[in-house]
PDB file of C-alpha atoms in Angstrom:
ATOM      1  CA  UNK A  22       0.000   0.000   0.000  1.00 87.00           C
ATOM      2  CA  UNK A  23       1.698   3.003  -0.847  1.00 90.00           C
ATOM      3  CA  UNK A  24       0.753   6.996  -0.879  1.00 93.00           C
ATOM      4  CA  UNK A  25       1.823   8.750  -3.841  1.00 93.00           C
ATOM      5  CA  UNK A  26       2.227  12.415  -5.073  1.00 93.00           C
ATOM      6  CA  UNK A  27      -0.481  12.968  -8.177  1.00 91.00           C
ATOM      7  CA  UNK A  28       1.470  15.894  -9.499  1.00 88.00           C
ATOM      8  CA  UNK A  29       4.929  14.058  -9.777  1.00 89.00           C
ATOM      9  CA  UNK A  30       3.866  10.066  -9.979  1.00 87.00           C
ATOM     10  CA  UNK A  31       6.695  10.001  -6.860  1.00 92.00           C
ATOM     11  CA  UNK A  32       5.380   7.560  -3.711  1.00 92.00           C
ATOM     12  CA  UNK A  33       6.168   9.035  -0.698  1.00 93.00           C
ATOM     13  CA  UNK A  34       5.793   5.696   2.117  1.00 93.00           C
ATOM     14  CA  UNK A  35       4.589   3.011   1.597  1.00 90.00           C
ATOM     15  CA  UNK A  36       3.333  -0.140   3.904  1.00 89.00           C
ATOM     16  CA  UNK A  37       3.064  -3.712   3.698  1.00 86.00           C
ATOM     17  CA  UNK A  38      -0.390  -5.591   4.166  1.00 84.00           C
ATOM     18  CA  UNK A  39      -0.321  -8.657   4.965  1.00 74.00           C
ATOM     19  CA  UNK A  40      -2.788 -11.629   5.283  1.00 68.00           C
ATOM     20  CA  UNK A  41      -3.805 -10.787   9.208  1.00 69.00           C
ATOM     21  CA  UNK A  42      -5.370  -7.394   8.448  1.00 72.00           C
ATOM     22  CA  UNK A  43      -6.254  -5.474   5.635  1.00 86.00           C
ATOM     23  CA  UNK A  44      -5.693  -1.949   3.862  1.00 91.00           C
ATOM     24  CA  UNK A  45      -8.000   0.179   6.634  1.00 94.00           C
ATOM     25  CA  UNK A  46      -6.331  -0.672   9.577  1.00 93.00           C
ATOM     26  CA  UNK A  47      -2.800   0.598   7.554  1.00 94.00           C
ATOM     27  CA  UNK A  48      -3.890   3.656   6.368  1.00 96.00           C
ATOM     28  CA  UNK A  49      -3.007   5.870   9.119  1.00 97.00           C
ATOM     29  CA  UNK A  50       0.291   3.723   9.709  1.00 96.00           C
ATOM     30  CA  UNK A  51       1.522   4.727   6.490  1.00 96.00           C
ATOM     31  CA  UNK A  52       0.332   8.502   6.733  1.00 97.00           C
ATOM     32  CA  UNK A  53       2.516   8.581   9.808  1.00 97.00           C
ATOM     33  CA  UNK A  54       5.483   7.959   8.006  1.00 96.00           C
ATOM     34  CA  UNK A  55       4.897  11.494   6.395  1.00 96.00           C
ATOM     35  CA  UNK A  56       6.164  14.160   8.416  1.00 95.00           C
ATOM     36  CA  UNK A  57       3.679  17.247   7.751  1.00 97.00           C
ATOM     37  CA  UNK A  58       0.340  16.747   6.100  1.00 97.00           C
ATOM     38  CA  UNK A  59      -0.605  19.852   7.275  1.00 96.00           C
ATOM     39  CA  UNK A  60      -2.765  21.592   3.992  1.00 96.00           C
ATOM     40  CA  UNK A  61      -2.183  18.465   2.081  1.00 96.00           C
ATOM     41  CA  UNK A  62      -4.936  17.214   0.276  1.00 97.00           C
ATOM     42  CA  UNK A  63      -5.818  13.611   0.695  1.00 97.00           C
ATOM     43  CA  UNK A  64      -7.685  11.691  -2.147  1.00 96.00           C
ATOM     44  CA  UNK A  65      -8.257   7.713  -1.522  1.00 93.00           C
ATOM     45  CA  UNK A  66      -9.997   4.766  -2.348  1.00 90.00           C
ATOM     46  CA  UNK A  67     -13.577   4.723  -1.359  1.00 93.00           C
ATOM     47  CA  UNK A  68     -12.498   1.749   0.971  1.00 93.00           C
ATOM     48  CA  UNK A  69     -11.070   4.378   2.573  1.00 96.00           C
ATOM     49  CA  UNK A  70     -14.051   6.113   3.482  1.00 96.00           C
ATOM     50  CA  UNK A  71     -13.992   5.405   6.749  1.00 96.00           C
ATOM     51  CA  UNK A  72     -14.915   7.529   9.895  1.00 95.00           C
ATOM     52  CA  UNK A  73     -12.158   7.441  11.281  1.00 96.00           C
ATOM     53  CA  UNK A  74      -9.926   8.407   8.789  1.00 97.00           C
ATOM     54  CA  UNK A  75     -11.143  11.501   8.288  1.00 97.00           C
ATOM     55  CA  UNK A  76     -10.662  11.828  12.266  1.00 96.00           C
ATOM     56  CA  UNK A  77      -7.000  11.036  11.680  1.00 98.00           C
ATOM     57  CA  UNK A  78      -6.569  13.657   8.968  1.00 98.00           C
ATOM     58  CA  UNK A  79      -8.471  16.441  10.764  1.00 97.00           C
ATOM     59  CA  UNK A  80      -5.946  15.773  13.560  1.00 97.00           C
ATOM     60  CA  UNK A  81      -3.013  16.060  11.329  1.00 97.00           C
ATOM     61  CA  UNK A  82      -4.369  19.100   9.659  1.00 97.00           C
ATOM     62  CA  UNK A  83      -4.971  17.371   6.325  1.00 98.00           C
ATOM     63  CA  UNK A  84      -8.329  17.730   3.545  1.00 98.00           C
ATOM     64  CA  UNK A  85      -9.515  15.347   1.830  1.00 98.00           C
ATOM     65  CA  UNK A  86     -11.607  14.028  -1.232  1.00 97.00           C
ATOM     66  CA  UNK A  87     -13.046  10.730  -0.559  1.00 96.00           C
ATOM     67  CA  UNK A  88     -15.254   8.622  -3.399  1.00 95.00           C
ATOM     68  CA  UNK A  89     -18.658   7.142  -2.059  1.00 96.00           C
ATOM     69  CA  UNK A  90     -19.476   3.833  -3.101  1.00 93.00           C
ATOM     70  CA  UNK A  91     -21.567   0.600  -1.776  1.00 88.00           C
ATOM     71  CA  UNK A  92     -19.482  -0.136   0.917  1.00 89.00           C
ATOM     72  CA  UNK A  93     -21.397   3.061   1.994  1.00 93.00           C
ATOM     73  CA  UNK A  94     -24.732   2.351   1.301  1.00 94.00           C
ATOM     74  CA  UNK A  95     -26.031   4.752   3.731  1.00 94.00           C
ATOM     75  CA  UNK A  96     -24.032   7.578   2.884  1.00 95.00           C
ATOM     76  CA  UNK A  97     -24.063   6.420  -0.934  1.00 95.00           C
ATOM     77  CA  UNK A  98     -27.768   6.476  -0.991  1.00 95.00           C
ATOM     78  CA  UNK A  99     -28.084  10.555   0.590  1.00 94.00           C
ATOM     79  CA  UNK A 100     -25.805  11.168  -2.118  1.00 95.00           C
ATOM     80  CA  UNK A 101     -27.898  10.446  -4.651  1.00 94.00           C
ATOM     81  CA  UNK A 102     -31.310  11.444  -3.417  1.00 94.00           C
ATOM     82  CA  UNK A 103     -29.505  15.021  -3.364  1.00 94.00           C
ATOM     83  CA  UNK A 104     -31.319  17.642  -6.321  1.00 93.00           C
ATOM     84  CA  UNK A 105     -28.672  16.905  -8.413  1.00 95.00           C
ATOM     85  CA  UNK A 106     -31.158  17.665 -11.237  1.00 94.00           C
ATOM     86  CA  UNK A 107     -31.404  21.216 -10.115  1.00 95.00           C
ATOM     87  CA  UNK A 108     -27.549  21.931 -10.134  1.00 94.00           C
ATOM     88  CA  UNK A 109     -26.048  23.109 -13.297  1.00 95.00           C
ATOM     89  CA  UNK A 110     -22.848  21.547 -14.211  1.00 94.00           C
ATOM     90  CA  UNK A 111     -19.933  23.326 -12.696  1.00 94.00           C
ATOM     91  CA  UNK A 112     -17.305  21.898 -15.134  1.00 93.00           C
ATOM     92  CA  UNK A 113     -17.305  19.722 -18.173  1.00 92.00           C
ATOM     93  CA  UNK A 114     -15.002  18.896 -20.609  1.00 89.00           C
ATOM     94  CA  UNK A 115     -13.885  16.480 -23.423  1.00 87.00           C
ATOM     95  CA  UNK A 116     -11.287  13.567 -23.997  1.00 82.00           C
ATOM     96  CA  UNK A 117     -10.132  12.057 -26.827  1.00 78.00           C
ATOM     97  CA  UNK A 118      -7.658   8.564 -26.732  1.00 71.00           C
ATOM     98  CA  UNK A 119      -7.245   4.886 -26.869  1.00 67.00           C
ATOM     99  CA  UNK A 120      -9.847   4.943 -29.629  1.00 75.00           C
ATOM    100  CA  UNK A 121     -12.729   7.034 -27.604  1.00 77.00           C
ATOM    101  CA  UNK A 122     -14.080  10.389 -26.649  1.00 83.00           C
ATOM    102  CA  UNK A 123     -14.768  10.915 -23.233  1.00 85.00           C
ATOM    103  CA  UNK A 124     -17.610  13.867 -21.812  1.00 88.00           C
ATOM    104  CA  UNK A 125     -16.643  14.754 -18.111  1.00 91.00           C
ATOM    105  CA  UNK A 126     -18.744  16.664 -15.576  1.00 93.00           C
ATOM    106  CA  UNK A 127     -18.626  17.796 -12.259  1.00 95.00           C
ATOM    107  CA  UNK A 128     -20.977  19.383 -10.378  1.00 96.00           C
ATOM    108  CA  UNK A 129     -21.109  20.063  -6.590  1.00 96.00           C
ATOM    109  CA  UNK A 130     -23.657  21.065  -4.028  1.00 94.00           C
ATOM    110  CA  UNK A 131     -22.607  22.084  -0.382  1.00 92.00           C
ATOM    111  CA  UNK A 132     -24.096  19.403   2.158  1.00 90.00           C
ATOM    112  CA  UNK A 133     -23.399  21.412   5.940  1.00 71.00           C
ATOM    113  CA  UNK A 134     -26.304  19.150   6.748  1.00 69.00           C
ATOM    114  CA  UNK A 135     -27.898  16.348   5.375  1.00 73.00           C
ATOM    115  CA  UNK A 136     -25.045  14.088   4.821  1.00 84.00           C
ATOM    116  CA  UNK A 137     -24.267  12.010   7.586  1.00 87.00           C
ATOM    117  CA  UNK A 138     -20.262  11.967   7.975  1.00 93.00           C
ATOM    118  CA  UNK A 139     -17.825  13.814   9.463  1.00 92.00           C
ATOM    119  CA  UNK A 140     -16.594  16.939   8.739  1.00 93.00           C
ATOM    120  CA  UNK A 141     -18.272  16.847   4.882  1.00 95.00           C
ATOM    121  CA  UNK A 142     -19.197  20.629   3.893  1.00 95.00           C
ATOM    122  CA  UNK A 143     -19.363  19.653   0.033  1.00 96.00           C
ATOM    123  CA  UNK A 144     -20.825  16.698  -2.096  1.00 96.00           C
ATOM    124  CA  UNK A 145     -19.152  16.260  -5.422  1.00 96.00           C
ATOM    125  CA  UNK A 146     -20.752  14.682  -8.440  1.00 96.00           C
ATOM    126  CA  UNK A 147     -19.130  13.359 -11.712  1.00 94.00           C
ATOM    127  CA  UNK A 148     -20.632  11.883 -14.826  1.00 93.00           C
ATOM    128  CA  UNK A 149     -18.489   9.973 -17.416  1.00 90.00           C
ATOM    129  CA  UNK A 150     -20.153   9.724 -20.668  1.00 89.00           C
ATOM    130  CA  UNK A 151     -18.098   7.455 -22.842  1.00 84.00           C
ATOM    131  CA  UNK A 152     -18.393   6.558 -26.324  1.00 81.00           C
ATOM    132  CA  UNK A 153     -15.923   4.512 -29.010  1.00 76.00           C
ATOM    133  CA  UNK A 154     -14.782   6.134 -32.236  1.00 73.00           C
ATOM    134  CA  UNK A 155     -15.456   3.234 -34.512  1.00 74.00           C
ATOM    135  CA  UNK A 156     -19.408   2.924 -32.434  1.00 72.00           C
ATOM    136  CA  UNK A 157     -20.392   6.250 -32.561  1.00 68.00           C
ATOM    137  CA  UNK A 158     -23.917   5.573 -31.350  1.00 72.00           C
ATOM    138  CA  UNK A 159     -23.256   3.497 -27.924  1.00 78.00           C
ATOM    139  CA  UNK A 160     -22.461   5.533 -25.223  1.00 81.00           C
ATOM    140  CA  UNK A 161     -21.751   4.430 -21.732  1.00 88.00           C
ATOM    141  CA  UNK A 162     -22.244   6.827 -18.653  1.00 90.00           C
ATOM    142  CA  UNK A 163     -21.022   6.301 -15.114  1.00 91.00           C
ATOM    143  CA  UNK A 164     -21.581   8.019 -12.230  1.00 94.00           C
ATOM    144  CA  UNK A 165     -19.550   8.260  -9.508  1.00 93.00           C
ATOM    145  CA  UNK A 166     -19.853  10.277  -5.755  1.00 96.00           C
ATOM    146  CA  UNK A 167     -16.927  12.088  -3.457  1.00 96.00           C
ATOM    147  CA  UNK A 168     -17.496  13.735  -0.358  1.00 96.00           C
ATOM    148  CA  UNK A 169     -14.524  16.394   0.830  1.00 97.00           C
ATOM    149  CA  UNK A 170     -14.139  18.975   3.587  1.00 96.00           C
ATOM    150  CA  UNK A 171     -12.728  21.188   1.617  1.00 96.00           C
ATOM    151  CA  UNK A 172     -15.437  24.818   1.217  1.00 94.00           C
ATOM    152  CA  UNK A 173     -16.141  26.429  -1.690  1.00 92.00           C
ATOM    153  CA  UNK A 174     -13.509  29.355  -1.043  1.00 94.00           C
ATOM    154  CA  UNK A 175     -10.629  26.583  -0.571  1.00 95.00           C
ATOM    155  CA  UNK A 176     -11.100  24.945  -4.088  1.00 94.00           C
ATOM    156  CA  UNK A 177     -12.631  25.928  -7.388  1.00 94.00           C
ATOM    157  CA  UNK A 178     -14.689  23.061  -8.733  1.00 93.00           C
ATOM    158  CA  UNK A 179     -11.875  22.375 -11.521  1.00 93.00           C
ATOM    159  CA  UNK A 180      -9.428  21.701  -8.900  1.00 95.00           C
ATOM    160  CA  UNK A 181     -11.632  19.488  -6.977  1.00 95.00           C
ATOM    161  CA  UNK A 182     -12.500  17.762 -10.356  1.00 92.00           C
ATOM    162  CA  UNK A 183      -8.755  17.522 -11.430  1.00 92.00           C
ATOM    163  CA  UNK A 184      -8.108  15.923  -8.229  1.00 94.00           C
ATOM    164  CA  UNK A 185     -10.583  13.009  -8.404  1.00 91.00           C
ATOM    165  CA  UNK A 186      -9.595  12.219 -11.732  1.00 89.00           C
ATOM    166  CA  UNK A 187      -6.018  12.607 -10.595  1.00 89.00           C
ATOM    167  CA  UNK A 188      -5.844  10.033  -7.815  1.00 89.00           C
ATOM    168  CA  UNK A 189      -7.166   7.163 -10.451  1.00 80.00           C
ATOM    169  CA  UNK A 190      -3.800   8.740 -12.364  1.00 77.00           C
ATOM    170  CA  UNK A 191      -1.805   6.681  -9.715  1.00 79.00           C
ATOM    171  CA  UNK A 192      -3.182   3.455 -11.281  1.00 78.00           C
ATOM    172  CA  UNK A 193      -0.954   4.251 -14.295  1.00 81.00           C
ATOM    173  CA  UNK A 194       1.512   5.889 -12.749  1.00 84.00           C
ATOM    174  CA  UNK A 195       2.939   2.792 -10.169  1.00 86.00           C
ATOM    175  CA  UNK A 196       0.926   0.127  -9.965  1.00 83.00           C
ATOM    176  CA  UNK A 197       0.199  -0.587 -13.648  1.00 87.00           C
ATOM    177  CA  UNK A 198       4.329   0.267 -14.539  1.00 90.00           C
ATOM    178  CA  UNK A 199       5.184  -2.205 -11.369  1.00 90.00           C
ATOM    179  CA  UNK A 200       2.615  -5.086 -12.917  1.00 90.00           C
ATOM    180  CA  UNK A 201       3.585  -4.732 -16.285  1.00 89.00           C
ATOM    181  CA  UNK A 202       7.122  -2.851 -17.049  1.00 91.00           C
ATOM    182  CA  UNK A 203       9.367  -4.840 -13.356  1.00 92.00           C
ATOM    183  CA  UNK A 204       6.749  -7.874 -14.003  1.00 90.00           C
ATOM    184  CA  UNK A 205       6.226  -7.577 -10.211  1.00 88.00           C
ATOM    185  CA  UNK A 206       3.390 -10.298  -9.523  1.00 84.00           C
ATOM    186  CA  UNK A 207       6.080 -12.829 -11.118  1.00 86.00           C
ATOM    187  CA  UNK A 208       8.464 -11.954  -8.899  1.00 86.00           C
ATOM    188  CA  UNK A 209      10.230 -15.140  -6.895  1.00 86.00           C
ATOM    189  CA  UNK A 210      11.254 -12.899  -3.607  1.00 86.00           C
ATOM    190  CA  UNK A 211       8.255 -13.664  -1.811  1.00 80.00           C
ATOM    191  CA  UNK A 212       9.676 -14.446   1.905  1.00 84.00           C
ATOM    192  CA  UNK A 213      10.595 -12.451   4.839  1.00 83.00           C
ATOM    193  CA  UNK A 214      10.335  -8.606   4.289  1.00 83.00           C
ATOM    194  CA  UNK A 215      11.897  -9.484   0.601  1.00 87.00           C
ATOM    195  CA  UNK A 216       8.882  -8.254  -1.319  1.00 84.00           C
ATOM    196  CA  UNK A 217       8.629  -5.241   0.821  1.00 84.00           C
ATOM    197  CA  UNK A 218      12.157  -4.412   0.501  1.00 88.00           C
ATOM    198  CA  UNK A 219      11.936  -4.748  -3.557  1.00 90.00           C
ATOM    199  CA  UNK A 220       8.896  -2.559  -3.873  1.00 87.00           C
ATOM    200  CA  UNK A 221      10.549   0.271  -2.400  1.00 89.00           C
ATOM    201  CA  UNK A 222      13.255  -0.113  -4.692  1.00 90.00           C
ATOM    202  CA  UNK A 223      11.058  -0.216  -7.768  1.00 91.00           C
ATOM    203  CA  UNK A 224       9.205   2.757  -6.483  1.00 89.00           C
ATOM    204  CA  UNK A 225      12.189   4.460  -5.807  1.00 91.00           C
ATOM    205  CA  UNK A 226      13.773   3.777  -9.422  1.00 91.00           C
ATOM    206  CA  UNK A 227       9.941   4.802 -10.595  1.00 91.00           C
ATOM    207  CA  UNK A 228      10.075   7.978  -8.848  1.00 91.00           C
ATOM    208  CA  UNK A 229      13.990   9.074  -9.625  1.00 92.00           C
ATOM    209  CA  UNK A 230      12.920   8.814 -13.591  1.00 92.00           C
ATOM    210  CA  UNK A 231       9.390  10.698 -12.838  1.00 91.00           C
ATOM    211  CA  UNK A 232      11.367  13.630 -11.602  1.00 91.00           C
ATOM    212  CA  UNK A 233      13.269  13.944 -14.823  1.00 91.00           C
ATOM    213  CA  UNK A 234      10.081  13.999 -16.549  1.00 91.00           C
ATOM    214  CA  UNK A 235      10.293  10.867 -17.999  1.00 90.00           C
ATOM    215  CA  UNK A 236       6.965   9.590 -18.653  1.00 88.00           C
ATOM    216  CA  UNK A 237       7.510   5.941 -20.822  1.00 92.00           C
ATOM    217  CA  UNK A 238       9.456   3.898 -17.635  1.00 93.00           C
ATOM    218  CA  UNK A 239      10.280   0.901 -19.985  1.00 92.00           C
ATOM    219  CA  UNK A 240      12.451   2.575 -22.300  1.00 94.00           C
ATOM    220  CA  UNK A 241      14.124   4.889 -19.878  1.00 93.00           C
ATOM    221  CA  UNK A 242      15.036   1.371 -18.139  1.00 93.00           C
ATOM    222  CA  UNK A 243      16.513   0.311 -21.355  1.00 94.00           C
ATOM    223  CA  UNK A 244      18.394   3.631 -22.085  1.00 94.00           C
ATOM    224  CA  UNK A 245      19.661   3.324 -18.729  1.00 93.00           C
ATOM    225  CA  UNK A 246      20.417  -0.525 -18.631  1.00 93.00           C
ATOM    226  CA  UNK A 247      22.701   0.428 -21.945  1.00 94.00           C
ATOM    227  CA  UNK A 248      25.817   2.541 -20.113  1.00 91.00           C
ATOM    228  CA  UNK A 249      26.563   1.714 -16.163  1.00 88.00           C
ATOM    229  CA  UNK A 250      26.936   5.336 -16.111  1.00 91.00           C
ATOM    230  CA  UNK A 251      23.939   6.093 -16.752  1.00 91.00           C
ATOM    231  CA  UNK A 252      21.657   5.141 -13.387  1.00 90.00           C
ATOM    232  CA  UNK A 253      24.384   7.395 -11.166  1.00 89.00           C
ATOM    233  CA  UNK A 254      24.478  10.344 -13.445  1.00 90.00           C
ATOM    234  CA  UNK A 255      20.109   9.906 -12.933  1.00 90.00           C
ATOM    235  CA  UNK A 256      20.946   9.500  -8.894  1.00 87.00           C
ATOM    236  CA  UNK A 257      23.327  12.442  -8.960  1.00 86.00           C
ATOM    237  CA  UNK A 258      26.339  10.556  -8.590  1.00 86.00           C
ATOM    238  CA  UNK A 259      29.508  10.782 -10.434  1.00 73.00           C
TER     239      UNK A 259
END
């Protein structure tokens, strides 16, 4: 389990989780080993949606964006019995790629009361109409909920949208290059703290390319894998 910086695809701790508990119990664990989370913005998982994280984060002086799903229900079903009808869209735009045009919007509605959870002052909605190039006439749409605590003067409803769509960014950004481009799930270190250990060293080597703005891993691992040089030149040592 790791927490990672959206704007830079860098993770900054991460946390094993193994078979005696599960990712809830370790998210304040591995928030601890961050030293100041103090204005940070927090986007997770909505199995992170939990009470008592947002306790945690208040304490550390932390916001947060959380998505509402069913393990929810409660709180996922005053979500959408909110006039979301009556709300015009505060931002929408278009994406084109992989063969399809997306339609985003976001709109948002202040909840100070209604919505049973801590600390939520604003209810976030946003609609993904999708539809493939070569299919022109089947769209899909889903909809998905967030709660956060950040108000309306804290955030302009771009940001907050940017955000959402940025924490699913992380997907692509480690886990997908540590499945696919270090073939991680193949791996045979699987004893002792061995698989911990070699995470953090493909999330390290993930994060010292990110910062030279390299965005295609796998062939920055073979330009570097070509000259000895080249990985202590990246690390700043010569």
């Amino acid at each position: 389990m790791a927490a990672c910086d959206q704007a830079t695809g860098v993770v900054l701790a991460s946390i094993d989780v193994d078979g005696k508990t599960n990712e809830i119990t370790r998210f304040a664990p591995l928030l601890d080993q961050i030293s100041d989370l103090h204005d940070t913005v927090i986007t997770a998982d909505a199995l992170h949606c939990q009470r008592e994280h947002v306790t945690y984060l208040a304490e550390r002086g932390a916001h947060w964006i959380l998505t509402v799903k069913g393990n929810q229900p409660h709180l996922h079903a005053q979500l959408t019995a909110l006039p979301w009808r009556a709300v015009p869209d505060a931002t929408r735009d278009t994406d084109r790629g992989h063969g399809r045009r997306e339609i985003r919007s976001c709109k948002i509605l202040s909840v100070s009361t209604g919505i049973d959870f801590p600390h939520a002052v604003q209810a976030i909605q946003i609609r993904r109409r999708r539809r493939r190039l070569d299919q022109p006439k089947r769209f899909t749409t889903e909809t998905v909920y967030a709660i956060t605590d950040l108000r309306v003067h804290q955030a302009k409803p771009a940001q907050l949208a940017a955000w959402v769509r940025g924490h699913w960014s992380i997907e692509n950004k480690v886990h997908w290059v540590r499945d696919v481009t270090y073939d991680e799930d193949r791996s045979q270190i699987r004893t002792g703290t061995g698989p911990e250990v070699m995470a953090a060293l493909r999330n390290a080597a993930i994060g010292a390319l990110r910062l030279t703005g390299v965005t295609n891993i796998a062939a920055a691992n073979r330009h570097h894998a070509r000259d000895s040089t080249r990985p202590l030149t990246l690390l700043g040592i010569t």
